[in-house]
Amino acid sequence: MTTRTEMIEARRPPDMRRGVVGWLRANLFNGPLNSVLSVITMVLLAMMLWPMAKWALIDADWLGSTREACSGEGACWVFISARFETIIYGFYPDPERWRVNSVLAMMTLLVAWLAIPRLPAKRWVGAFALVGFPILAYVLLNGGHFGLVEVPTREWGGLMLTLTVATVGIVGSLPIGVVLALGRRSQMPLVRSLCVVFIEFWRGVPLITVLFMASVMLPLFVPTEVEFDKLLRALIGIMFFWSAYMAEVVRGGLQAIPSGQEEAAKALGLGYWRRMGLIVLPQALKMVIPGIVNTFIALFKDTSLVLIIGLFDLLAIIRAGLTDSDWLGFATEGYVFAALMFWVFCFSMSRYSQYIERRLHTGH
Amino acid sequence: MTANNSASASSADTPMIEVEGLNKWYGDFHVLRDIDLTVGRGERIVVCGPSGSGKSTLIRCFNHLEEHQQGRITVDGVTMTQDIKRIEQIRRNVGMVFQHFNLFPHLSVLDNCCISQTWVQKKPRVEAEKTAREFLERVQIADQADKYPGQLSGGQQQRVAIARALCMRPEVMLFDEPTSALDPEMIKEVLDVMVELAHDGMTMLCVTHEMGFAKTVADRVIFMDQGQIIEQAPPETFFNNPESERTKLFLSQILGH
Ligand SMILES: Nc1ncnc2c1ncn2[C@@H]1O[C@H](COP(=O)(O)OP(=O)(O)OP(=O)(O)O)[C@@H](O)[C@H]1O
Ligand SMILES: [Mg+2]
């Protein structure tokens, strides 16, 4: 019999990274069949991607300001650059566009500040983003106060309108959704029924119908003296519509939290709102981040539906440009560009959510 | 640890927990039947009985995790009602340790111990952390304070759960089978903490099948079956001369053959 008298020291794990060749061998060429499949796939990809790249990049026309700059061989991005300002600002009057720029800059700064974990004072910045910023943004964009010329919302458009609708929708639907989800699980029958009715109503109608109702039917019911802004009505409709979806996503998370969590919190003397706010919701929301972001992305893309009630969002403004008699025949460029813009925003949200999920992982 | 720093409504000679004529039903199922029980200050009680006999249900009534339909429960001079303020007052005085630990996985060990001090007792963070570290030290896990519960073993988690409950400086501690979800080699480390707590004079009510623990620390052992208290006696009498046939049968089953 042998006896170990000294314990073995802990060592570093062996290095498993093997560079590009190692990666290729392990993932693409680890066997004859896989090698053949890899080659076929790469050939097919190249056959599809090459013409696209040729059209969009190599043969494309980039410089110029008029139609004459388009050679007609590839894409003519001059179509986009010539109307770039309209795509961003819509019909927002030229001299006032600095207001949009400041709001956009402020929003970028706030989002970046909240998104980068290392920056301090998250609570104050977050509070400002939720309370101060919307008021400031409204005052700046709409004007009519402090010597700013009023710019009625029918002159808003393009990317700024898309971002306005998406931001209001996202920032509004999450808290309302959380409250609805909690209400749906409430012990109080009245609260519960109200939440169920609200959620099922908004989930049962298509967003298009909501927008039509907001723009066409609502004015029939409210007295004509009360003049509701068309954009405001659409925003409220969108917020309620998506908060119903959000509520169901959040409820899924709430149901996945074991009842022991709430019992432990109760046993420690925490009241209902503290139990929810400190124990249950942080875990539930973390669990449903993919679902929440999924809803955000759907919301972002569906902002383009506002075009049916006559608001000119990013897509609508590009479409409007297609009918410009100087620029007929550039539909492909227009739609590709619109798709790219939407994709950039949605993809960023998706990546950021994955990063947050990894960051919040605490090993359970 | 027994320092009475809560504004308790009672003097030192009133019982810690007083239960009179307690009845509880789940639908038509009568889980607790005419329970009468008095727990004195500093008394250590072990509750045992077959599965489904209502042990958990009984001790969960003492901090209103379960609602009873008949009878009166008084904890540290405060009588349980539907009033949420009163329930929360009682809960501040009652610590509870669960079979499955129920630590908050999204909070570090230290934050698990600070959360109720911060939000219920409204202590400043520094003070809360000091108390938390003190109790983590007592359960011998101070070096893990910055980890998350998911990174600890079962025995370590249960000790954190005990520290978390103690941080509120409760008058009485309830344990619901604190060792039955643990691997055998971890049971001892948790029991050691509980024995130490008992020696410090904490009022304790433990549902457990650890008969060794019952023999060494309990002042009284209570045997429950079908929602009733069948027998209660000091451990020597309980284990050596049980009165009821059902107790004898139960003891022969769990003490082995
Ligand atoms: N929420 C509930 N609804 C209906 N019946 C329940 C509920 N909770 C417990 N019961 C029943 O009440 C009885 C007592 O349960 P309890 O959990 O108190 O038993 P126990 O003595 O703690 O058993 P164990 O040793 O298995 O933990 C059991 O028969 C159980 O099936
Ligand atoms: Mg039990």
XYZ file of C-alpha atoms and ligand atoms in Angstrom:
653
model
C 0.000 0.000 0.000
C 1.224 3.480 -0.828
C 0.186 6.641 0.913
C 0.358 10.108 -0.496
C 1.854 12.445 2.007
C 2.059 15.605 -0.067
C -0.853 17.002 -2.010
C -0.398 17.745 -5.712
C -0.091 21.458 -6.434
C -2.721 23.041 -8.657
C -1.375 23.673 -12.180
C -2.515 25.930 -15.007
C -4.738 24.179 -17.550
C -3.085 23.226 -20.868
C -3.389 25.778 -23.649
C -6.165 24.629 -25.986
C -6.034 27.477 -28.505
C -4.455 26.420 -31.745
C -4.682 29.310 -34.178
C -6.429 29.572 -37.559
C -5.171 26.302 -38.972
C -6.185 24.430 -35.849
C -9.617 26.030 -35.942
C -10.087 25.188 -39.621
C -9.039 21.616 -39.063
C -11.276 21.156 -36.028
C -14.367 22.830 -37.465
C -14.338 22.488 -41.244
C -12.047 19.634 -42.258
C -12.370 17.021 -39.532
C -13.068 14.097 -41.850
C -13.588 13.462 -45.593
C -17.362 14.015 -45.606
C -17.146 17.261 -43.655
C -14.331 18.482 -45.883
C -16.437 17.896 -49.015
C -19.463 19.597 -47.433
C -17.329 22.527 -46.344
C -15.945 23.013 -49.824
C -19.388 22.787 -51.467
C -20.828 25.264 -48.992
C -18.005 27.699 -49.545
C -18.388 27.498 -53.324
C -22.148 28.105 -53.086
C -21.618 31.017 -50.715
C -19.048 32.548 -53.030
C -21.401 32.140 -56.013
C -24.111 34.020 -54.175
C -22.039 36.622 -52.411
C -19.826 37.607 -55.341
C -22.554 39.146 -57.544
C -23.946 40.926 -54.506
C -20.589 42.378 -53.564
C -19.995 43.309 -57.198
C -23.311 45.159 -57.364
C -23.179 46.812 -53.970
C -19.508 47.658 -53.660
C -17.274 47.115 -56.671
C -19.403 48.387 -59.554
C -21.265 50.869 -57.383
C -21.254 54.653 -57.832
C -20.456 56.535 -54.659
C -19.621 60.092 -55.636
C -21.722 62.873 -57.104
C -24.971 64.608 -56.345
C -27.139 64.132 -59.387
C -28.486 61.340 -61.448
C -25.756 61.793 -64.030
C -23.297 60.318 -61.553
C -24.955 56.917 -61.904
C -23.197 54.695 -64.405
C -25.890 52.048 -64.256
C -23.533 49.091 -63.817
C -23.891 48.601 -60.079
C -25.732 50.237 -57.270
C -25.956 54.000 -57.317
C -25.532 55.132 -53.722
C -25.681 58.719 -54.887
C -29.437 58.239 -54.665
C -29.040 57.802 -50.913
C -26.398 60.447 -50.311
C -28.361 63.031 -52.290
C -31.342 62.654 -49.969
C -29.474 61.674 -46.843
C -30.631 64.707 -44.870
C -34.275 63.947 -45.595
C -33.751 60.341 -44.583
C -32.429 61.464 -41.206
C -34.610 64.504 -40.461
C -37.740 64.056 -42.534
C -39.360 67.440 -43.162
C -37.891 68.987 -40.060
C -37.059 72.586 -41.092
C -33.432 73.077 -42.044
C -32.443 75.806 -39.575
C -33.880 73.838 -36.661
C -32.062 70.573 -37.316
C -29.464 71.283 -34.652
C -32.229 70.439 -32.200
C -32.554 66.935 -33.602
C -28.781 66.602 -33.582
C -28.533 67.580 -29.936
C -31.260 65.134 -28.949
C -29.591 62.348 -30.943
C -26.209 63.181 -29.418
C -27.679 63.247 -25.950
C -29.437 59.943 -26.502
C -26.279 58.303 -27.841
C -24.359 59.560 -24.839
C -26.988 58.314 -22.377
C -27.291 54.896 -24.002
C -23.511 54.528 -24.102
C -23.189 55.635 -20.490
C -25.781 53.112 -19.361
C -24.438 50.360 -21.587
C -20.790 50.549 -20.555
C -20.517 48.923 -17.120
C -17.378 50.771 -16.034
C -18.947 54.238 -16.009
C -20.163 55.393 -12.578
C -23.397 56.971 -11.269
C -25.655 54.605 -13.227
C -28.595 55.336 -10.963
C -28.551 59.084 -11.568
C -27.891 58.767 -15.273
C -30.670 56.176 -15.504
C -33.098 58.406 -13.635
C -32.222 61.300 -15.937
C -32.625 59.080 -19.009
C -36.099 58.037 -17.873
C -37.409 61.346 -16.536
C -35.317 64.346 -17.490
C -34.340 63.322 -20.975
C -37.836 62.660 -22.387
C -39.021 66.086 -21.218
C -35.929 67.782 -22.555
C -36.173 65.890 -25.830
C -39.828 66.817 -26.197
C -39.197 70.493 -25.480
C -36.311 70.560 -27.930
C -37.950 68.604 -30.740
C -41.428 70.057 -30.503
C -40.421 73.592 -29.558
C -42.986 76.259 -28.783
C -41.252 77.154 -25.511
C -38.157 79.093 -24.499
C -38.007 80.952 -27.795
C -37.828 77.768 -29.851
C -39.990 77.748 -32.967
C -42.687 75.111 -32.791
C -42.146 72.236 -35.181
C -45.427 70.305 -35.384
C -45.035 66.542 -35.377
C -46.329 66.228 -38.942
C -42.997 67.721 -40.015
C -41.051 65.052 -38.164
C -39.862 62.120 -40.198
C -37.125 59.787 -41.310
C -34.732 58.167 -38.902
C -35.517 60.673 -36.165
C -39.186 59.679 -36.232
C -38.317 55.986 -36.270
C -36.036 56.464 -33.284
C -38.638 58.547 -31.451
C -41.325 55.910 -31.905
C -38.958 53.047 -31.042
C -37.513 54.740 -27.967
C -40.883 55.734 -26.561
C -42.186 52.250 -27.307
C -39.244 50.505 -25.655
C -38.988 52.764 -22.643
C -42.752 52.739 -22.104
C -43.634 49.123 -22.796
C -41.163 47.497 -20.396
C -42.339 49.137 -17.147
C -46.005 48.903 -18.133
C -45.444 45.271 -19.084
C -43.812 44.512 -15.734
C -46.700 46.096 -13.835
C -49.224 44.155 -15.945
C -47.351 40.892 -15.372
C -47.308 41.457 -11.619
C -50.980 42.421 -11.735
C -51.873 39.267 -13.588
C -50.371 37.236 -10.730
C -51.940 39.373 -8.029
C -53.980 37.892 -5.181
C -56.579 40.609 -5.684
C -59.250 39.398 -8.126
C -60.125 42.875 -9.396
C -56.538 43.791 -10.228
C -55.998 40.410 -11.813
C -59.076 40.598 -14.032
C -58.271 44.137 -15.151
C -54.784 43.072 -16.183
C -56.014 39.955 -17.978
C -58.603 41.970 -19.909
C -56.057 44.644 -20.826
C -53.442 42.146 -21.976
C -55.845 39.980 -23.941
C -57.435 43.012 -25.601
C -54.178 44.437 -26.916
C -52.783 41.058 -27.866
C -55.925 40.211 -29.752
C -55.790 43.077 -32.240
C -53.212 43.554 -34.996
C -50.944 46.573 -34.626
C -52.261 47.974 -37.902
C -55.748 48.021 -36.431
C -54.451 49.757 -33.322
C -52.830 52.442 -35.445
C -55.953 52.887 -37.578
C -58.089 53.139 -34.487
C -55.717 55.656 -32.971
C -55.709 57.858 -36.029
C -59.199 57.439 -37.466
C -61.552 56.196 -34.793
C -60.342 57.952 -31.670
C -61.178 61.423 -33.053
C -64.755 60.178 -33.592
C -65.156 59.417 -29.896
C -63.455 62.365 -28.259
C -64.917 65.869 -28.622
C -63.382 67.867 -31.458
C -62.125 70.591 -29.122
C -59.695 68.118 -27.588
C -57.059 67.902 -30.237
C -54.758 65.000 -29.805
C -51.594 64.940 -31.774
C -51.566 62.137 -34.349
C -48.068 61.016 -33.399
C -48.972 61.051 -29.710
C -51.978 58.836 -30.377
C -49.837 56.412 -32.350
C -47.231 56.377 -29.576
C -49.809 55.526 -26.925
C -51.246 52.769 -29.097
C -47.804 51.298 -29.777
C -46.832 51.485 -26.113
C -49.956 49.666 -24.923
C -49.801 47.123 -27.722
C -46.225 46.115 -26.945
C -46.642 46.300 -23.185
C -49.191 43.493 -23.489
C -46.587 41.323 -25.209
C -43.963 42.403 -22.709
C -46.284 41.445 -19.849
C -46.509 37.878 -21.110
C -42.752 37.628 -21.589
C -42.159 38.894 -18.056
C -44.849 36.626 -16.654
C -42.990 33.665 -18.125
C -39.949 34.757 -16.136
C -41.953 35.253 -12.952
C -43.347 31.748 -13.214
C -39.885 30.270 -13.536
C -38.729 31.640 -10.176
C -39.118 28.939 -7.504
C -41.622 29.833 -4.783
C -38.861 29.357 -2.203
C -37.348 32.663 -3.280
C -40.417 34.619 -2.324
C -40.855 32.621 0.866
C -37.293 33.341 1.950
C -37.845 37.028 1.256
C -41.093 36.965 3.206
C -39.412 35.211 6.113
C -36.841 38.020 6.202
C -39.662 40.531 6.635
C -39.487 42.120 3.179
C -42.786 43.610 1.993
C -44.447 42.907 -1.370
C -42.777 45.657 -3.432
C -39.340 44.955 -1.972
C -39.767 41.223 -2.591
C -40.669 41.927 -6.181
C -38.161 44.692 -6.781
C -35.162 43.160 -5.037
C -35.624 39.413 -5.300
C -38.147 38.195 -7.843
C -37.978 40.715 -10.690
C -34.184 40.911 -10.986
C -34.078 37.144 -11.413
C -37.150 36.926 -13.619
C -36.084 39.759 -15.928
C -32.596 38.343 -16.256
C -34.061 35.017 -17.227
C -36.212 36.520 -19.990
C -33.660 38.938 -21.466
C -33.803 37.045 -24.795
C -37.586 37.370 -24.862
C -37.510 41.033 -23.899
C -34.963 41.887 -26.554
C -36.907 39.838 -29.057
C -39.907 42.032 -28.321
C -37.784 45.188 -28.559
C -36.517 44.108 -31.969
C -40.016 43.303 -33.199
C -41.151 46.671 -31.893
C -38.305 48.459 -33.629
C -39.089 46.878 -36.964
C -42.825 47.407 -36.632
C -42.358 51.134 -36.177
C -42.417 51.206 -39.979
C -46.150 50.456 -39.807
C -46.805 54.076 -38.822
C -46.574 54.863 -42.515
C -50.134 53.629 -42.958
C -51.455 56.486 -40.843
C -49.455 58.998 -42.811
C -46.376 59.372 -40.663
C -43.120 59.318 -42.575
C -40.687 57.069 -40.769
C -37.353 55.899 -42.172
C -38.896 53.403 -44.591
C -41.728 55.691 -45.657
C -39.371 58.552 -46.419
C -37.214 56.304 -48.573
C -40.306 55.035 -50.357
C -41.433 58.603 -50.931
C -38.069 59.280 -52.542
C -38.657 56.507 -55.065
C -41.466 58.489 -56.688
C -39.276 61.567 -57.193
C -39.342 62.074 -60.966
C -35.634 62.923 -61.017
C -34.763 59.651 -59.376
C -37.006 56.959 -60.829
C -35.732 53.396 -60.797
C -33.638 53.250 -57.654
C -35.987 51.138 -55.560
C -33.387 48.433 -54.902
C -30.863 50.883 -53.499
C -33.544 52.473 -51.346
C -34.831 49.253 -49.868
C -31.359 47.784 -49.365
C -30.329 50.898 -47.506
C -33.498 50.845 -45.361
C -32.915 47.178 -44.555
C -29.307 47.919 -43.622
C -30.312 50.724 -41.270
C -32.905 48.554 -39.510
C -30.447 45.679 -39.352
C -27.727 47.770 -37.720
C -30.035 48.851 -34.897
C -31.602 45.442 -34.342
C -28.301 43.601 -34.507
C -26.754 45.980 -31.970
C -29.609 45.320 -29.557
C -29.202 41.605 -30.012
C -25.448 41.643 -29.415
C -25.741 43.922 -26.427
C -28.323 41.646 -24.841
C -26.005 38.657 -25.242
C -23.219 40.592 -23.608
C -25.480 41.563 -20.685
C -26.605 37.967 -20.248
C -23.019 36.813 -19.923
C -22.241 39.631 -17.526
C -25.180 38.898 -15.241
C -24.441 35.203 -15.071
C -23.680 34.305 -11.444
C -23.211 30.567 -11.784
C -26.614 29.033 -11.195
C -26.912 36.534 20.287
C -29.869 36.472 22.600
C -29.612 40.214 23.045
C -33.131 41.519 22.916
C -32.698 44.569 20.741
C -36.148 44.511 19.206
C -39.060 46.349 20.666
C -40.868 43.265 21.792
C -44.255 43.706 23.295
C -43.703 41.193 26.036
C -41.704 40.702 29.167
C -39.023 38.067 29.508
C -41.264 35.519 31.193
C -44.020 35.281 28.582
C -43.584 32.333 26.216
C -41.822 32.847 22.906
C -44.506 31.128 20.865
C -47.976 30.255 22.064
C -50.360 28.227 19.941
C -53.936 27.516 20.973
C -56.465 25.365 19.149
C -54.728 25.697 15.770
C -56.562 24.164 12.824
C -55.714 24.358 9.167
C -57.196 22.915 6.013
C -55.977 22.652 2.440
C -59.349 22.633 0.717
C -61.107 19.705 2.380
C -57.895 18.208 3.692
C -57.463 18.792 7.426
C -53.665 19.240 7.760
C -53.349 20.577 11.291
C -55.765 19.433 13.989
C -56.260 21.165 17.352
C -52.608 21.988 17.927
C -51.756 23.435 21.342
C -48.127 24.307 21.928
C -46.064 26.607 24.085
C -42.432 27.338 23.346
C -40.545 28.984 26.182
C -37.745 31.500 25.778
C -34.466 29.795 25.038
C -36.201 26.457 24.605
C -34.933 24.066 21.920
C -37.573 21.909 20.339
C -37.211 19.189 17.757
C -40.285 18.248 15.718
C -40.342 14.866 14.027
C -42.874 12.605 12.435
C -43.607 10.742 9.217
C -43.675 12.465 5.855
C -46.856 14.404 5.253
C -47.708 14.665 8.928
C -47.814 18.465 8.795
C -44.492 19.400 10.420
C -43.513 21.932 7.778
C -47.016 23.322 7.632
C -46.999 23.854 11.391
C -43.766 25.794 11.628
C -44.586 27.772 8.494
C -47.698 29.027 10.280
C -45.472 30.718 12.867
C -44.256 33.326 10.396
C -47.383 33.281 8.252
C -45.890 31.555 5.233
C -49.057 29.488 5.635
C -52.357 30.891 6.749
C -54.335 29.102 9.450
C -58.117 29.105 9.603
C -58.770 28.518 13.299
C -56.951 29.142 16.545
C -54.518 31.661 17.883
C -50.776 32.045 17.332
C -48.824 34.495 19.454
C -45.156 35.091 18.741
C -43.157 37.124 21.225
C -46.334 38.702 22.553
C -47.728 39.620 19.125
C -50.865 37.808 18.052
C -51.044 36.833 14.390
C -53.834 38.462 12.396
C -54.471 39.172 8.721
C -52.887 42.584 9.148
C -49.766 42.711 7.007
C -48.025 45.209 9.305
C -48.401 42.825 12.210
C -47.284 39.846 10.143
C -44.171 41.729 9.082
C -43.527 42.689 12.710
C -43.607 39.001 13.615
C -41.422 38.044 10.666
C -38.730 40.453 11.819
C -38.513 38.457 15.051
C -38.530 35.018 13.461
C -35.648 33.608 11.443
C -36.232 30.701 9.089
C -33.937 28.183 7.440
C -35.305 26.083 4.591
C -34.594 22.606 3.347
C -33.427 23.935 -0.029
C -31.545 26.951 1.405
C -33.460 29.446 -0.775
C -30.519 31.810 -1.023
C -30.917 34.619 -3.536
C -28.755 33.455 -6.454
C -28.386 36.899 -8.038
C -26.855 38.396 -4.884
C -23.443 37.722 -3.391
C -23.222 35.933 -0.067
C -22.614 39.267 1.640
C -25.588 40.909 -0.060
C -27.786 37.953 0.874
C -26.963 38.761 4.476
C -27.328 42.524 4.101
C -30.560 42.781 2.161
C -33.011 42.572 5.047
C -30.831 44.699 7.310
C -30.768 47.388 4.645
C -34.391 47.288 3.556
C -36.233 46.111 6.668
C -34.089 47.427 9.493
C -32.878 50.407 7.415
C -29.345 50.070 8.680
C -26.566 51.957 6.920
C -24.556 49.798 4.529
C -21.379 49.841 6.591
C -23.132 48.657 9.703
C -25.072 45.977 7.805
C -21.857 44.656 6.287
C -20.204 44.552 9.676
C -23.042 42.484 11.134
C -23.078 40.251 8.063
C -19.369 39.529 8.291
C -19.689 38.876 12.005
C -22.308 36.172 11.439
C -20.545 34.745 8.396
C -17.527 34.408 10.658
C -19.646 32.544 13.199
C -20.785 30.012 10.609
C -17.171 29.855 9.435
C -17.660 31.022 5.921
C -16.396 34.614 6.065
C -13.849 33.904 3.329
C -16.653 33.222 0.821
C -18.459 36.539 1.394
C -17.939 37.829 -2.131
C -18.941 34.664 -3.950
C -22.361 33.891 -5.326
C -24.493 31.120 -3.793
C -24.199 29.084 -7.001
C -20.468 28.809 -6.421
C -20.783 27.184 -2.973
C -21.378 23.612 -1.840
C -24.696 22.646 -0.273
C -23.322 22.695 3.239
C -21.775 26.104 2.717
C -25.020 27.429 1.259
C -27.013 26.225 4.234
C -24.574 27.883 6.627
C -24.940 31.133 4.682
C -28.713 30.738 4.966
C -28.374 30.419 8.729
C -26.151 33.506 8.872
C -28.638 35.405 6.703
C -31.451 34.638 9.133
C -29.305 35.494 12.164
C -28.375 38.889 10.727
C -31.881 40.101 11.591
C -31.122 39.147 15.213
C -34.330 37.150 15.537
C -35.775 36.007 18.844
C -36.552 32.547 17.519
C -35.193 30.403 14.710
C -37.265 27.938 12.696
C -35.498 25.150 10.821
C -37.366 23.039 8.269
C -35.277 19.929 7.636
C -32.088 21.962 7.224
C -29.904 18.939 6.518
C -32.091 16.666 4.427
C -30.983 18.092 1.070
C -27.306 17.669 1.956
C -24.723 15.006 1.199
C -23.761 13.022 4.310
C -20.346 14.630 4.755
C -21.897 18.105 4.769
C -24.571 17.371 7.344
C -22.114 17.649 10.210
C -20.865 21.127 9.355
C -24.442 22.432 9.419
C -25.378 20.553 12.572
C -22.272 21.923 14.311
C -23.459 25.457 13.601
C -26.912 24.605 14.932
C -25.510 23.022 18.088
C -23.414 26.109 18.728
C -26.463 28.283 18.229
C -28.385 26.166 20.714
C -25.623 26.525 23.280
C -25.784 30.284 22.889
C -29.347 30.168 24.147
C -31.279 30.799 20.909
C -34.908 29.701 20.942
C -35.078 27.034 18.256
C -37.752 24.943 16.577
C -36.264 22.306 14.310
C -38.040 19.907 12.050
C -35.409 17.236 11.568
C -34.786 13.540 11.431
C -31.312 13.911 12.910
C -31.962 12.052 16.126
C -28.403 12.584 17.333
C -29.026 16.307 17.243
C -32.313 15.850 19.091
C -30.606 13.832 21.815
C -27.770 16.300 22.373
C -29.476 19.677 22.226
C -33.259 19.368 22.423
C -35.146 20.295 25.556
C -38.227 18.668 24.147
C -39.066 16.407 21.218
C -42.464 16.639 19.576
C -43.845 13.786 17.531
C -46.509 14.585 14.944
C -48.696 12.319 12.890
C -51.651 13.122 10.643
C -51.673 16.749 11.643
C -51.717 16.157 15.375
C -49.174 16.313 18.139
C -49.104 12.718 19.339
C -46.462 12.958 21.986
C -44.047 15.453 23.468
C -41.338 14.719 25.983
C -37.713 15.439 26.888
C -35.379 13.451 24.628
C -34.400 10.807 27.234
C -38.031 9.905 27.876
C -38.959 10.250 24.225
C -36.297 7.900 22.935
C -36.204 5.441 25.828
C -39.796 5.215 27.015
C -42.125 6.476 24.306
C -45.770 6.188 25.324
C -47.665 5.895 22.108
C -47.529 2.909 19.786
C -47.184 5.189 16.778
C -44.124 6.851 18.278
C -42.567 3.451 18.927
C -43.214 2.364 15.377
C -41.779 5.598 13.988
C -38.677 5.368 16.180
C -38.046 1.785 15.229
C -38.255 2.787 11.568
C -35.882 5.729 11.675
C -33.410 4.535 14.315
C -32.771 1.407 12.258
C -32.929 -2.182 13.227
N -50.161 23.714 -0.823
C -50.723 22.527 -0.478
N -51.929 22.165 -0.973
C -52.498 21.007 -0.623
N -51.955 20.120 0.212
C -50.763 20.406 0.750
C -50.082 21.623 0.435
N -48.918 21.640 1.109
C -48.864 20.498 1.812
N -49.977 19.744 1.605
C -50.274 18.463 2.243
O -50.296 18.668 3.620
C -49.704 17.578 4.295
C -48.654 18.061 5.237
O -47.579 18.597 4.508
P -46.220 19.022 5.177
O -45.351 19.550 4.121
O -46.498 19.894 6.334
O -45.663 17.623 5.708
P -44.286 17.331 6.429
O -44.627 16.707 7.721
O -43.445 18.519 6.436
O -43.682 16.215 5.500
P -42.179 16.029 4.972
O -41.471 15.295 6.050
O -42.349 15.203 3.752
O -41.621 17.381 4.715
C -49.172 16.653 3.223
O -50.065 15.552 3.123
C -49.189 17.456 1.973
O -49.532 16.638 0.877
Mg -41.645 19.162 5.369
